[in-house]
Coordinates of C-alpha atoms in Angstrom, one line a residue:
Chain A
X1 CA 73.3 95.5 119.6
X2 CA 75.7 97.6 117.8
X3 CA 78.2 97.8 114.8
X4 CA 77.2 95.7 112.2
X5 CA 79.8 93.2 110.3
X6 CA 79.5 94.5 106.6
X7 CA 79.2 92.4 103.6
X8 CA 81.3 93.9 100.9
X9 CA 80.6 92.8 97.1
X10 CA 83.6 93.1 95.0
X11 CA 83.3 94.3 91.7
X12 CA 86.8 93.8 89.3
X13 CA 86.6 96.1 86.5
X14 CA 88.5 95.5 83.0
X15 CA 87.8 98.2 80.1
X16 CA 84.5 99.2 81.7
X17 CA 82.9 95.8 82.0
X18 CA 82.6 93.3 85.1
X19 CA 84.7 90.3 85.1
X20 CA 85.8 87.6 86.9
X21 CA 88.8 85.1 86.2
X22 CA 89.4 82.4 88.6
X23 CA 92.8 83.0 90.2
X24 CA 93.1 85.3 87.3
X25 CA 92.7 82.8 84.4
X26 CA 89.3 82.2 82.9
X27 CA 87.9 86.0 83.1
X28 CA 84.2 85.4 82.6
X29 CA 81.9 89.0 81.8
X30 CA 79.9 89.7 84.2
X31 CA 77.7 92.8 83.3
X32 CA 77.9 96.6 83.6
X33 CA 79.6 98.1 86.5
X34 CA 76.9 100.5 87.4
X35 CA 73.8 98.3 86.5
X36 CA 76.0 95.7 89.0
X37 CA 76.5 98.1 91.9
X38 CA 72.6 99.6 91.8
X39 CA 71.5 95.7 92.3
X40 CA 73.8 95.1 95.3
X41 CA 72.5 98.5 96.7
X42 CA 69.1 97.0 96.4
X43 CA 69.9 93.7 97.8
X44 CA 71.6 96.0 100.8
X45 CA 75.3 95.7 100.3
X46 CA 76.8 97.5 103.0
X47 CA 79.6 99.2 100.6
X48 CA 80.9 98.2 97.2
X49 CA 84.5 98.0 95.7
X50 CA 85.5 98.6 92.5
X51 CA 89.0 96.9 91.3
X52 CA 90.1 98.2 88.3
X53 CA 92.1 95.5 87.0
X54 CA 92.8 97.4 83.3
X55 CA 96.5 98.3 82.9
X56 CA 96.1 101.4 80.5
X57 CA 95.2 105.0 80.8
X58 CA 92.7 105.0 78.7
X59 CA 90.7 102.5 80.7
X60 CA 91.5 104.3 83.7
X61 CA 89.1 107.1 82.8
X62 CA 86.5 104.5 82.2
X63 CA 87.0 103.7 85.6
X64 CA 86.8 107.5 86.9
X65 CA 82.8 107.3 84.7
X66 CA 82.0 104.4 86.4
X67 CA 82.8 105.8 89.7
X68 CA 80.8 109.2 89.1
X69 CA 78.1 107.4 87.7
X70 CA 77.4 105.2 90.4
X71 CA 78.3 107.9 93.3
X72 CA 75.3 109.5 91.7
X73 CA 72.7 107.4 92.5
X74 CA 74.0 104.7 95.2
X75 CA 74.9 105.7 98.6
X76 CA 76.8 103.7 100.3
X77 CA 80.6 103.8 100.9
X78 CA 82.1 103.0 97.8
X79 CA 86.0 102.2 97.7
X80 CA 88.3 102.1 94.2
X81 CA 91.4 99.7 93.9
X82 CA 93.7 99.2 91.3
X83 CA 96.9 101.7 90.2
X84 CA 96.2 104.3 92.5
X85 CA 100.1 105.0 92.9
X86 CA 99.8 108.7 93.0
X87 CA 98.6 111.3 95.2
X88 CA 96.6 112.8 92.1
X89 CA 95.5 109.3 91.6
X90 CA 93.4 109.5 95.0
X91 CA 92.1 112.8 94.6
X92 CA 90.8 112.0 91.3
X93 CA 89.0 108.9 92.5
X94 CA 87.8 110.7 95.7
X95 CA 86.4 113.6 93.3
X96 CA 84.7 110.8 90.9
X97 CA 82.7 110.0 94.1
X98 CA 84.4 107.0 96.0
X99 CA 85.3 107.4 99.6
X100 CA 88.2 105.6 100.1
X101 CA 91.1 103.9 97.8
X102 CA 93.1 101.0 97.8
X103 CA 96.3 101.1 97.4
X104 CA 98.6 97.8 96.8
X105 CA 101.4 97.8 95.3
X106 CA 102.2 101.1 95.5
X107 CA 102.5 100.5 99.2
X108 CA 105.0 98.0 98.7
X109 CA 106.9 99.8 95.7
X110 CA 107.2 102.9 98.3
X111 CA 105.7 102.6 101.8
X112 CA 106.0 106.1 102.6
X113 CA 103.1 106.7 99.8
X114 CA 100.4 105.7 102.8
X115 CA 102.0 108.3 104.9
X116 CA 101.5 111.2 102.3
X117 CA 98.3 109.6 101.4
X118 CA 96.5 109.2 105.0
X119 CA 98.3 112.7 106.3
X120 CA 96.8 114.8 102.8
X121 CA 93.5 112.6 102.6
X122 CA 93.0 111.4 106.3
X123 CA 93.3 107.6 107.3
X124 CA 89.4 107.0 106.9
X125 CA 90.2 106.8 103.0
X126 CA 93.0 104.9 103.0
X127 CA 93.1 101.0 102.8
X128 CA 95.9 99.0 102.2
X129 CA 95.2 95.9 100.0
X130 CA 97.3 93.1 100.9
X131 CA 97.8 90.0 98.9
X132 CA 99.4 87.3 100.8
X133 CA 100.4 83.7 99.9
X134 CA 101.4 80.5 102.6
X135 CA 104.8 80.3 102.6
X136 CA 105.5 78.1 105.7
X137 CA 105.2 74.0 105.1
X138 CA 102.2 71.7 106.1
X139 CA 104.1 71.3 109.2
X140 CA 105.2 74.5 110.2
X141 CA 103.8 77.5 112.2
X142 CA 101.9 79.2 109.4
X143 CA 103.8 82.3 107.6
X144 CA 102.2 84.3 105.0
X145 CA 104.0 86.5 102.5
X146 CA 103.3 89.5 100.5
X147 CA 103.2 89.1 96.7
X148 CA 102.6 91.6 94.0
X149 CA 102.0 91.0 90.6
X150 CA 98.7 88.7 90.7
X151 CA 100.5 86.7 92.8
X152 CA 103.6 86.3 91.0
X153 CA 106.1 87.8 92.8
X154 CA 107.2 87.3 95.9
X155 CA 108.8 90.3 98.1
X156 CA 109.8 88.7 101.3
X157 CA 108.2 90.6 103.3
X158 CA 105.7 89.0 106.1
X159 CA 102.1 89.6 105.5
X160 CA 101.0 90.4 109.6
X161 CA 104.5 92.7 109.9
X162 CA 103.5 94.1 107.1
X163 CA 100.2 94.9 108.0
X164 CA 100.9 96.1 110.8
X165 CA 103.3 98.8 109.2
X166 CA 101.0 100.0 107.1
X167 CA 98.1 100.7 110.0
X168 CA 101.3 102.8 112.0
X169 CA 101.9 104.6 108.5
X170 CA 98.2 105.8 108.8
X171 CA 96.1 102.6 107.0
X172 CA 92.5 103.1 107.9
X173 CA 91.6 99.5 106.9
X174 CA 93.1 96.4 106.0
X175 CA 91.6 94.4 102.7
X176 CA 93.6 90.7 103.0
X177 CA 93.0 88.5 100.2
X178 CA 94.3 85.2 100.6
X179 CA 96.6 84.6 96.7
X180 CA 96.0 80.2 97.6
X181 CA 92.4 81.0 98.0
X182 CA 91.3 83.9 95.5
X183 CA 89.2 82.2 92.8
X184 CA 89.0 79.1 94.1
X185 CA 85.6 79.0 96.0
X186 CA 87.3 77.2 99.0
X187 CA 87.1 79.3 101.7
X188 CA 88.8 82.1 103.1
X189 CA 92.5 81.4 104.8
X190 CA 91.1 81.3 107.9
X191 CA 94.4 81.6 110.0
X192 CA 95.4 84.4 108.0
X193 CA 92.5 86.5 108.5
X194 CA 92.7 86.0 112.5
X195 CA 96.4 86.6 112.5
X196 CA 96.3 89.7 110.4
X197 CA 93.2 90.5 112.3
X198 CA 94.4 90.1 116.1
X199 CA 97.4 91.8 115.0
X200 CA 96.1 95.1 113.8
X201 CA 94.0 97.8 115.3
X202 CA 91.9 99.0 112.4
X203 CA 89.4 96.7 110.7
X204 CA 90.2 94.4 108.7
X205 CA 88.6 92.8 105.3
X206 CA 89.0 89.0 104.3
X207 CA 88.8 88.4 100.8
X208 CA 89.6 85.1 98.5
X209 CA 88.0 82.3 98.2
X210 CA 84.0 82.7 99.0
X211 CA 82.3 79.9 97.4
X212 CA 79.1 79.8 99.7
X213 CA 77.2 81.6 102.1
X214 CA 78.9 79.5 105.4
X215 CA 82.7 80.9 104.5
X216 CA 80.9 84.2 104.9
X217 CA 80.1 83.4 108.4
X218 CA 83.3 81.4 109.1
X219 CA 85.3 84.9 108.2
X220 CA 83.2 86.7 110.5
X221 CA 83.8 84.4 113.4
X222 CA 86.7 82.7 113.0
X223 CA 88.8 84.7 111.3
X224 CA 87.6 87.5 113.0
X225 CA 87.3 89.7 110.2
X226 CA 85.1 93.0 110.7
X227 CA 83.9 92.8 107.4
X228 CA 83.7 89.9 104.5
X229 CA 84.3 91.1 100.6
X230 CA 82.8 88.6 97.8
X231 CA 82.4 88.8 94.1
X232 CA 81.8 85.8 91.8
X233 CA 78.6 84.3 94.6
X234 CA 76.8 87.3 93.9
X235 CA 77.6 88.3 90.5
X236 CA 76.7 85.3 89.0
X237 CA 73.4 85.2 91.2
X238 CA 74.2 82.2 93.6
X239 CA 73.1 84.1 96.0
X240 CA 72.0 87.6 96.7
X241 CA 73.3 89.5 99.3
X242 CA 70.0 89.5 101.3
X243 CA 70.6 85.8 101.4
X244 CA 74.2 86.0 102.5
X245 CA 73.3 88.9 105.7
X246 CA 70.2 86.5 106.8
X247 CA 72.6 83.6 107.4
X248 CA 75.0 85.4 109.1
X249 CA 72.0 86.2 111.1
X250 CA 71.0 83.2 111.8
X251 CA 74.9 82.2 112.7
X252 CA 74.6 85.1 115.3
X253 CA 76.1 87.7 113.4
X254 CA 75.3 91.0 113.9
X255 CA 74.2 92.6 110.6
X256 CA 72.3 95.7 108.5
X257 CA 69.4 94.2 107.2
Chain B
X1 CA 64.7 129.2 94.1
X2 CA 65.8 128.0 97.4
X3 CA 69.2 127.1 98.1
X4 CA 71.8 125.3 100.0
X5 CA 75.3 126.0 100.8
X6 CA 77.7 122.9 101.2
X7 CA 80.7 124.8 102.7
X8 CA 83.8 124.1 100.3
X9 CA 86.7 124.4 102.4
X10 CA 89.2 121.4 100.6
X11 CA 88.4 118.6 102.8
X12 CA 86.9 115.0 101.2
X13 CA 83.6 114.2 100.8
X14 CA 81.8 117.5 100.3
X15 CA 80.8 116.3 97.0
X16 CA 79.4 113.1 98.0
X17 CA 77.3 115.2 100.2
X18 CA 76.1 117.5 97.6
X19 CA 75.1 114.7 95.3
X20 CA 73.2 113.0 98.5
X21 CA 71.5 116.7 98.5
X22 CA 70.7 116.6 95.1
X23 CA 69.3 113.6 94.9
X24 CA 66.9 114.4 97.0
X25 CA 66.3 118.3 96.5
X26 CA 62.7 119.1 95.8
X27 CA 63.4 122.4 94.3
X28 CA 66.2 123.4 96.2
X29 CA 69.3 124.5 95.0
X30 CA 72.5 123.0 95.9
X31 CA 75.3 124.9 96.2
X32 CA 79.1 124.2 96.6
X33 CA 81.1 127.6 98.1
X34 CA 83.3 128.8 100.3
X35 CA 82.6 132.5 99.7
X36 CA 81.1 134.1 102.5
X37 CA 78.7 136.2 100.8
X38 CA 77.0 132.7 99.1
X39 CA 76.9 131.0 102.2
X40 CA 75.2 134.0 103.8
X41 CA 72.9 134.1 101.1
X42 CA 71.7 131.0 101.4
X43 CA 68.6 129.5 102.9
X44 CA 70.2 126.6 104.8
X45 CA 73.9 125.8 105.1
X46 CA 75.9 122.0 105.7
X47 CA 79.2 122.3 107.4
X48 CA 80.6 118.8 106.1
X49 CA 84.2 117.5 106.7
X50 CA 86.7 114.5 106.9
X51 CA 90.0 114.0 107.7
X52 CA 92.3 115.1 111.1
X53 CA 90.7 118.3 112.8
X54 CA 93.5 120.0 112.6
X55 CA 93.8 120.7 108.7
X56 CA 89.7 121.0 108.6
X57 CA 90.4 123.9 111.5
X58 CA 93.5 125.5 109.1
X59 CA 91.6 125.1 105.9
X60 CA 88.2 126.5 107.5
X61 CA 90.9 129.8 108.2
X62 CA 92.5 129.5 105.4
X63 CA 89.4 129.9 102.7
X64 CA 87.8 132.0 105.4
X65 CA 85.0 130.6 106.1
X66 CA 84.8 130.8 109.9
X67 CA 83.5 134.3 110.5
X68 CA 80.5 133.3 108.0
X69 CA 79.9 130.3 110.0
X70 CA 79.6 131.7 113.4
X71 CA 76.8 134.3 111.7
X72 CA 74.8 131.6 109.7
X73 CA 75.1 129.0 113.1
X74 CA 73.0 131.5 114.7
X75 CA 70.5 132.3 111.9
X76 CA 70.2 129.5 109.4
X77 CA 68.9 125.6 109.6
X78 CA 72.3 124.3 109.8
X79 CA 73.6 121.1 109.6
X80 CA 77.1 119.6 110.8
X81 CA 78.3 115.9 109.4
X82 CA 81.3 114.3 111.0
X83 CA 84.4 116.8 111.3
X84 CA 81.7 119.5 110.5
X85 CA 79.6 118.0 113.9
X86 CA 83.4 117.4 115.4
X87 CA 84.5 121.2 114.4
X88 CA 81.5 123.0 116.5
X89 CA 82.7 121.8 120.0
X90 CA 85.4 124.0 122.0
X91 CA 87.6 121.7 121.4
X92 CA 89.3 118.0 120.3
X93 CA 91.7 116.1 121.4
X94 CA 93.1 115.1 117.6
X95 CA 96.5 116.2 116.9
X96 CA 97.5 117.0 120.7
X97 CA 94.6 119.0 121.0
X98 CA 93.0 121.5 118.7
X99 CA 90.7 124.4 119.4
X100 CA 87.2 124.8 117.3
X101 CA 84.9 126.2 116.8
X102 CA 82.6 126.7 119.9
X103 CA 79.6 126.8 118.6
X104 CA 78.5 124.4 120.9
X105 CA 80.1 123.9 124.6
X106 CA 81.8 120.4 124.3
X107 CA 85.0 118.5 123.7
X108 CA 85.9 115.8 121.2
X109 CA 87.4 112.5 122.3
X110 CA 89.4 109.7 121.1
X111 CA 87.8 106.2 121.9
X112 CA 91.0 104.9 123.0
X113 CA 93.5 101.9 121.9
X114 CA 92.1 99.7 124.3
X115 CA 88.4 99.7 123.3
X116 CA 86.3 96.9 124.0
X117 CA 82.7 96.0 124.2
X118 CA 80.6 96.6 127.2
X119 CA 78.9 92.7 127.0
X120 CA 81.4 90.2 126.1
X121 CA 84.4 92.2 126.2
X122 CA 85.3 91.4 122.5
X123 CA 88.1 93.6 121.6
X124 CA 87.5 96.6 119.4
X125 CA 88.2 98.1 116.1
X126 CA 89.1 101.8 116.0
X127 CA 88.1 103.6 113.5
X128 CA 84.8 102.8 114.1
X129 CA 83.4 102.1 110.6
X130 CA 80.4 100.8 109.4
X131 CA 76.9 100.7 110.0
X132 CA 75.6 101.0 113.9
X133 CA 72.3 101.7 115.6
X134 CA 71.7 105.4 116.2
X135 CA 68.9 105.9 119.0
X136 CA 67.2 109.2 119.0
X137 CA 67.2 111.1 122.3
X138 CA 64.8 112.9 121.6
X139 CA 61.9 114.1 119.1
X140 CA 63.4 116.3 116.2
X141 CA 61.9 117.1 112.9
X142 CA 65.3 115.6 111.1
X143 CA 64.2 112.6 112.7
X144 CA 60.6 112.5 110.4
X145 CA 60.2 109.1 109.4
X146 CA 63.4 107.5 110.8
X147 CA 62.9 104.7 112.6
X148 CA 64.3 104.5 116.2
X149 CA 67.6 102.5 116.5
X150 CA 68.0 102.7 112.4
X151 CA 71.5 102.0 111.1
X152 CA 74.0 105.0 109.8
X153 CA 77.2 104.8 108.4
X154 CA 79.9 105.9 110.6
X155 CA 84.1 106.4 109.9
X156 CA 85.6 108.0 112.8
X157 CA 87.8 107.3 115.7
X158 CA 86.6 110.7 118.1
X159 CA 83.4 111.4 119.6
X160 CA 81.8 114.6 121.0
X161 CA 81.2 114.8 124.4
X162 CA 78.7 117.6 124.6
X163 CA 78.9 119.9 128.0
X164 CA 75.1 120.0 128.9
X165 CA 73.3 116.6 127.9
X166 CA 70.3 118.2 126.6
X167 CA 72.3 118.8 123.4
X168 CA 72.6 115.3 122.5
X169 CA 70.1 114.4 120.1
X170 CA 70.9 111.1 119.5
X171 CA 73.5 108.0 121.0
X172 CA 75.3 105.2 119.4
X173 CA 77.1 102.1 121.5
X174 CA 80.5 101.2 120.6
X175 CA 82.5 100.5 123.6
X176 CA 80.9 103.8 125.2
X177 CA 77.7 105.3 124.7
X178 CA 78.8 108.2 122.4
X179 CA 76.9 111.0 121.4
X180 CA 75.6 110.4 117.1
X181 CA 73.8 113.4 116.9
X182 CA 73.4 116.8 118.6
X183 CA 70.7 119.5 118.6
X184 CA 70.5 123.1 119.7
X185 CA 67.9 125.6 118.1
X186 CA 68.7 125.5 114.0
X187 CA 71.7 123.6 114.8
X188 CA 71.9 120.0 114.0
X189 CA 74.6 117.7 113.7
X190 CA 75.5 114.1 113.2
X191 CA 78.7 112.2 113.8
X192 CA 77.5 109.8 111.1
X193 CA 77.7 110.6 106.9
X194 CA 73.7 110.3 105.9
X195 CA 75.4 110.5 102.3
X196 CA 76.6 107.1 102.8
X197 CA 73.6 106.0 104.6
X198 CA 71.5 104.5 101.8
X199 CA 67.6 105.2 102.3
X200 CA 68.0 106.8 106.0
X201 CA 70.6 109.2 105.4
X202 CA 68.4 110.3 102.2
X203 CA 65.4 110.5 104.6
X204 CA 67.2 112.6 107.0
X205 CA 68.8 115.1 104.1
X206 CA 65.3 115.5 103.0
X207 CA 64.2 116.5 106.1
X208 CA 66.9 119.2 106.6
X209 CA 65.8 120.7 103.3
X210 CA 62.2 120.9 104.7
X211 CA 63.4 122.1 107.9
X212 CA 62.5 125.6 109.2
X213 CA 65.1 125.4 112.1
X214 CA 62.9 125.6 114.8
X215 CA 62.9 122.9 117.6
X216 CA 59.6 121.5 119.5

C-alpha cells in the first residue's frame, strides 16, 4: 500500500456558472460551481480544479467568490486555472483559498513567469497546464506540439521538451490535456501521457477525452499518469466519482476510497 | 473565550488552515498573528508553512516570530504542519542546507531523484503529492478517532528524520519509510496538511483544539 492515484473532477467556469462545450463548441450549463464542488467532495474527489474559462475582469472576481466560498467548506486541494499571468494573479487565488494555480499560456508567452512564480510561491503551487496536439503523421514516431489559444495556435514548440522545461523552471505538476481528445469522449492520448510522463519527474495529470470509467484506468496504467482529471462523466451524472475510484480498484489501482 | 494562534509569517496556506480551524472550532477562537504578545497569549498555537525552508526560516526572522516560538514550544499544545513540522528539526537539507529551528533534534531530507518503490520498483514521483496511508506509531490523543493507516494529503519532496525514534509519532511509505508525524510533550507535528485532508484532517484539528498537551 501507499500513494494513492487521485481522481481529479474538472470544473470549467464561465461568468460563475459550470459549463462544458465539446472541444469548445456546444457549451452546455452545468450547475453552480460550489453546489458542484461540495458533491464531488461527497462522492470523495481527491482534489477539484476550477478553470475559469471567462475572458473579462469582471468575471474574474466571480471566480475569486467561487474559490473562497468553496475553500470554506471543502477541504481538499483545490487548484484554479485560467489567466493567471501575473504574480498578483496567484496570490490572489492562493488568498481566495486554492492551493495551487495553473498557469498556461502565460508559461508560454514568458517562461521565466514559472521561475518567479515557483521561487515567490514554492513549486508545490505551481502547475503548468499543457495543451498539446499530434503533429507527427499516422506513420511517424508520434510528436506532440504545444498550442495556445483553445487549440488554435500552434507555437512549435514540442510538448515533452516543453514539459520538461517547465518542471526545471520549478513546475510542481504537470496537467496534459490532449487538444485531439478534449471533448471528445474517446479516450485520453495514451502515448502522450506516458511520454510526457516518463519524461518528467514531477507528477503528471492526463486530461482530454474521458468518456467512461475504463479510460480512467487506462491513464493510470498505461499512460502512466499519477493522477486522472475529468469533467463532463461526472457533471452530467454518468457516473459518480465513487464509481469511477471502485473500478480503478477493481483494475488494481491503488486509490482513496 | 479560548483561542488559537495560526502563526502569520507570509508563507501560503495559513489561511486554508485557519478556515480548516474554524470549521471545526467549538468555541474557540481562531486567530491569525504574527505578534508575539498574541501568540503568547494564546491557549494553543499552529506553526503552519509551505514553500522552500529557507524563505519560511528568513520570514520566521523577519516578522519575528522565532523567539515567541521557542517560549510557546515549551508551554503551549502546539502543533507543526508541513514546513512548520520541517522548521522544528536542527536542520534541512533544502537550499544547500538551512539551519532551524531545533526544537526537536533531527534533520530534514530530500527523497532523492532516483526514488522508487520498495515492491515492484516502479519509478517515483517527487514531490510526493496526494493522499497516502499514515500509520500511527503510537497512541496519541490527536489520533482520537482516526483510523490506523487512514489517508492524509501530502505535498512535499523532504522528510524529517528525527534523532531519537521515540519522537516519531507516525510513518508513511513512499520509497522509504518516512516519518508523517512527530510527538514530544505538547509538541505535535505532521508532515501532512489535515486542512486538505477532508474528514480526517478535520478529525485531527478537532482534536488539537481539545488537547491539553499532555502525552500518555
Amino acid at each position: 500500500m501507499g500513494l494513492a492515484k487521485r481522481i481529479i473532477p474538472c470544473l470549467d467556469v464561465d461568468n460563475g456558472r459550470v459549463v462544458k462545450g465539446v472541444k469548445f463548441l456546444d457549451i452546455r450549463d452545468a450547475g453552480d460551481p460550489v453546489e458542484i464542488a461540495r458533491r464531488y467532495d461527497q462522492q470523495g474527489a481527491d482534489e477539484i480544479t476550477f478553470l475559469d474559462i471567462t475572458a473579462s475582469s469582471d468575471n474574474r472576481e466571480t471566480m475569486v467568490h467561487v474559490v473562497e466560498q468553496v475553500a470554506g467548506e471543502v477541504f481538499i486541494p483545490l487548484t484554479v486555472g485560467g489567466g493567471i499571468r501575473t504574480s498578483a494573479d496567484i496570490r490572489r487565488m492562493l488568498n481566495a483559498g486554492a492551493d495551487k494555480v495553473g498557469i498556461n499560456t502565460a508559461a508560454v508567452f514568458n517562461p521565466e513567469f514559472v521561475k518567479e512564480a515557483a521561487d515567490r510561491f514554492g513549486s508545490q503551487c505551481i502547475v503548468v497546464a499543457i495543451d498539446a496536439k499530434r503533429v507527427s503523421a499516422a506513420d511517424e514516431t508520434p510528436r506532440w506540439e504545444i498550442f495556445t489559444h483553445g487549440g488554435r495556435k500552434a507555437t512549435g514548440l514540442d510538448a515533452v521538451e516543453w514539459a520538461r522545461r517547465m518542471v526545471d523552471y520549478g513546475a510542481g505538476e504537470i496537467l496534459l490535456t490532449s487538444m485531439d481528445r478534449d471533448g471528445t469522449k474517446s479516450g485520453f492520448d495514451l502515448a502522450l501521457v506516458r511520454a510526457v510522463s516518463e519524461a518528467v519527474r514531477v507528477p503528471v495529470i492526463a486530461s482530454g477525452g474521458v468518456g467512461n470509467l475504463d479510460h480512467l484506468v487506462d491513464g493510470i496504467v498505461q499512460g502512466h499518469a499519477d493522477a486522472v482529471l475529468a469533467a463532463s462523466i461526472f457533471h452530467f451524472c454518468e457516473y459518480t466519482i465513487e464509481q469511477a475510484k471502485q473500478r480503478m480498484a477493481a483494475a488494481g489501482i491503488e486509490v482513496r476510497l | 473565550m479560548s483561542t488559537v494562534a495560526v502563526i502569520d509569517y507570509g508563507m501560503g496556506n495559513l489561511h486554508s488552515v485557519a478556515k480548516a480551524l474554524e470549521h471545526v472550532a467549538d468555541g474557540q477562537q481562531v486567530i491569525v498573528t504574527h505578534e508575539p504578545e498574541r501568540i503568547r497569549a494564546a491557549d494553543r498555537v499552529v506553526l503552519p508553512g509551505v514553500g522552500a525552508i529557507r524563505d519560511c526560516m528568513a520570514e520566521m526572522a523577519r516578522q519575528g516570530v522565532i523567539d515567541v516560538i521557542h517560549e510557546v514550544v515549551r508551554s503551549k499544545p502546539f502543533l507543526g504542519v508541513c514546513v512548520g513540522m520541517q522548521a522544528l528539526m536542527d536542520f534541512s537539507a533544502e537550499n544547500g542546507g538551512t539551519s532551524c529551528l531545533g526544537v526537536l533534534p533531527g534533520r530534514v531530507e530530500y527523497f532523492g531523484d532516483s526514488l522508487s518503490a520498495e515492491v515492484g520498483g516502479e519509478r517515483l514521483k517527487v514531490p510526493h503529492m496526494g493522499w497516502n496511508q499514515v500509520h500511527q506509531e503510537r497512541a496519541h490523543p490527536l489520533w482520537a478517532g482516526i483510523a490506523q493507516d487512514e489517508r492524509f494529503y501530502f505535498v512535499h519532496s523532504y522528510y524529517v528524520q528525527p534523532a531519537r525514534p521515540e519522537l516519531t509519532a507516525a510513518s508513511t511509505e513512499y520509497g522509504v519509510r518516512f516519518t508523517a508525524a512527530v510527538a514530544r510533550d505538547n509538541v505535535f507535528a505532521v508532515q501532512f496538511h489535515p486542512e486538505k485532508s477532508q474528514h480526517a484532517g478535520l478529525a485531527l484539528y478537532a482534536n488539537f483544539l481539545r488537547w491539553d498537551g499532555r502525552t500518555p
